Amino acid sequence: MSSYDVVIVGAGFAGMYSLHRLREQGLRVRVLEAGNDVGGTWYWNRYPGARCDVASIEYSYSFSRELEQDWDWTEVTAAQPEILRYANHVADRFDLRRDIQFDTRVSSAHYVGGSDVDDGEDDESPYWKLTTDTGEVIDARFCIMATGCLSTPNTPPIAGAEDFAGDVYHTGQWPHEGVDFSGIRVGIIGTGSSGIQAIPVIAAQAQHLTVFQRTPNYTMPAHNRPLCDEDRRKAKAGYEGIRRLQRESIPGFVFGFGGSGFIIPTQAILESTPEEREAALEDEGFVAIRRYFDVQSDPTANELACDMYRELVSRIVHDPDTAEGLMPRGYPMGCKRPVVDIGYFETFNRDNVTLVDLRRGGIERITAGGVETAQGEFALDALIYATGFDAMTGTLLRIDIRGREGVPLSERWEAGPRSYLGLQVHGFPNLFTITGPGSPSVLSNMLVSIEQHVDWIADCIAHLDANDLASIEATAAAEDAWIAHVNEVADGTMLTAPSCNSWYLGANIPGKPRIFMPYVGGVAEYRRRCDEIVAAGYEGFSLQ
């Protein structure tokens, strides 16, 4: 059995920085990674059109000034291949791979210590025992779950799925060698972020693309473009200020979502006239909708914004029936993670693209030759599932994690995920979750939130070691109070509207408890609270 100070599960951006930071503190660290290289979500998600929705300059590490100056981004919002090259560059630059064990999937992680040691002693130092899929056993004082928020693909159960005779793909597990769809009939199920990114690219290659859409999404055009030397020069000269503004912001970015520029809403849509809204659409298109501050909190205001959105869709999509099929109805704008696209609606003007609006008749079964719906059968040579992920908790709950007295995490989270700050779970000492439920995570620039969590955890471990303390654990009272706060902040927003069914709430997974998982309060407020808790002697944690 191998022993370490810290075992980290996952070699994405969270796991990589955790390794670097903790190794710098002189700790013995091991990373266990299921894939055969670094990159996390950008290692697995190689589907056509995969791209970040945060500006490249901001979707990058801030811990090394030299790294900031050395790396040159080529686009405002980078595509998957470039982000993966960046991850590999970081791994090479800081010699990370020597402490990463690839092709290793963690099967179980069990807490052992104190009264949990069945040897008649009660003073055993606590540790975590991890078992891999090959039967290897590794123990460590601390276990850090850097497993990512979107890392367990969701494939919905559809009758006959196993009968399909063609090739089947999932956007979250795309073949590394790529796929050539030239000359074949392709079907894609799902119009979330991955589907919306992939559809325009696949349509340009396939003989025919059939899009099976259960729920139309709100998506807005990305403002991507190549970066020039002057763009990069300004960024490198201004990184210190950019990083400060990121940490002081609500979303963790400065330049705006999808490269569109940061817009502070200053107008109330309820105080506007139809003529003013029409003029705004003429002047700015989709950007006009982002000018109104009451859209996210007032249902009536939100519906006016939805009307503006649907009007724009009708102007882009030529066929009225197809345009109607692409218009979201019955749920508010802003209840799901925003999606940005490159030529999505324009793609439905192509002769080789068919929209199947499943609201008019759903999928009944998959056959050997295609997909059978209440509207008819569609012949296909290849089928793509763009059906998202079991978000935030899926990967953790697929590992047999057991805390004090052998209590499974799945049992503690039976009614929904509970944590303190998204960092720790009561009953699971010395186990940390990076960007776990109850933290800004997926509502923020993930790189900013990852670095903040890693720094907090590293400082915490240093504090324990400096004070001869063996363990840290969230208290039940602190966990309860934090969950109440997370829900209080989200209450009244479109994110928790009764008509909203998003993966933020676990609604895309049958049987998953409906509970809002991220923290809406923003990056700056969250960081302030975390710092205050440390300053108060790790208030809400039990240190022993």
CSV table of C-alpha atoms in Angstrom, one decimal, residues 17 21 25 63 247 450-460 527:
chain,number,residue,atom,x,y,z
A,17,TYR,CA,-3.0,23.4,-9.7
A,21,ARG,CA,0.5,24.2,-5.0
A,25,GLN,CA,4.5,23.2,0.4
A,63,PHE,CA,-0.7,31.8,-10.1
A,247,ARG,CA,-11.8,38.3,-7.9
A,450,ILE,CA,-10.7,26.7,-8.8
A,451,GLU,CA,-7.7,28.8,-7.8
A,452,GLN,CA,-9.5,30.2,-4.8
A,453,HIS,CA,-10.5,26.8,-3.6
A,454,VAL,CA,-7.1,25.3,-4.1
A,455,ASP,CA,-5.4,28.2,-2.3
A,456,TRP,CA,-7.9,27.9,0.6
A,457,ILE,CA,-7.3,24.1,0.9
A,458,ALA,CA,-3.5,24.5,0.7
A,459,ASP,CA,-3.5,27.2,3.4
A,460,CYS,CA,-5.8,25.1,5.6
A,527,ARG,CA,-14.3,34.8,-1.3
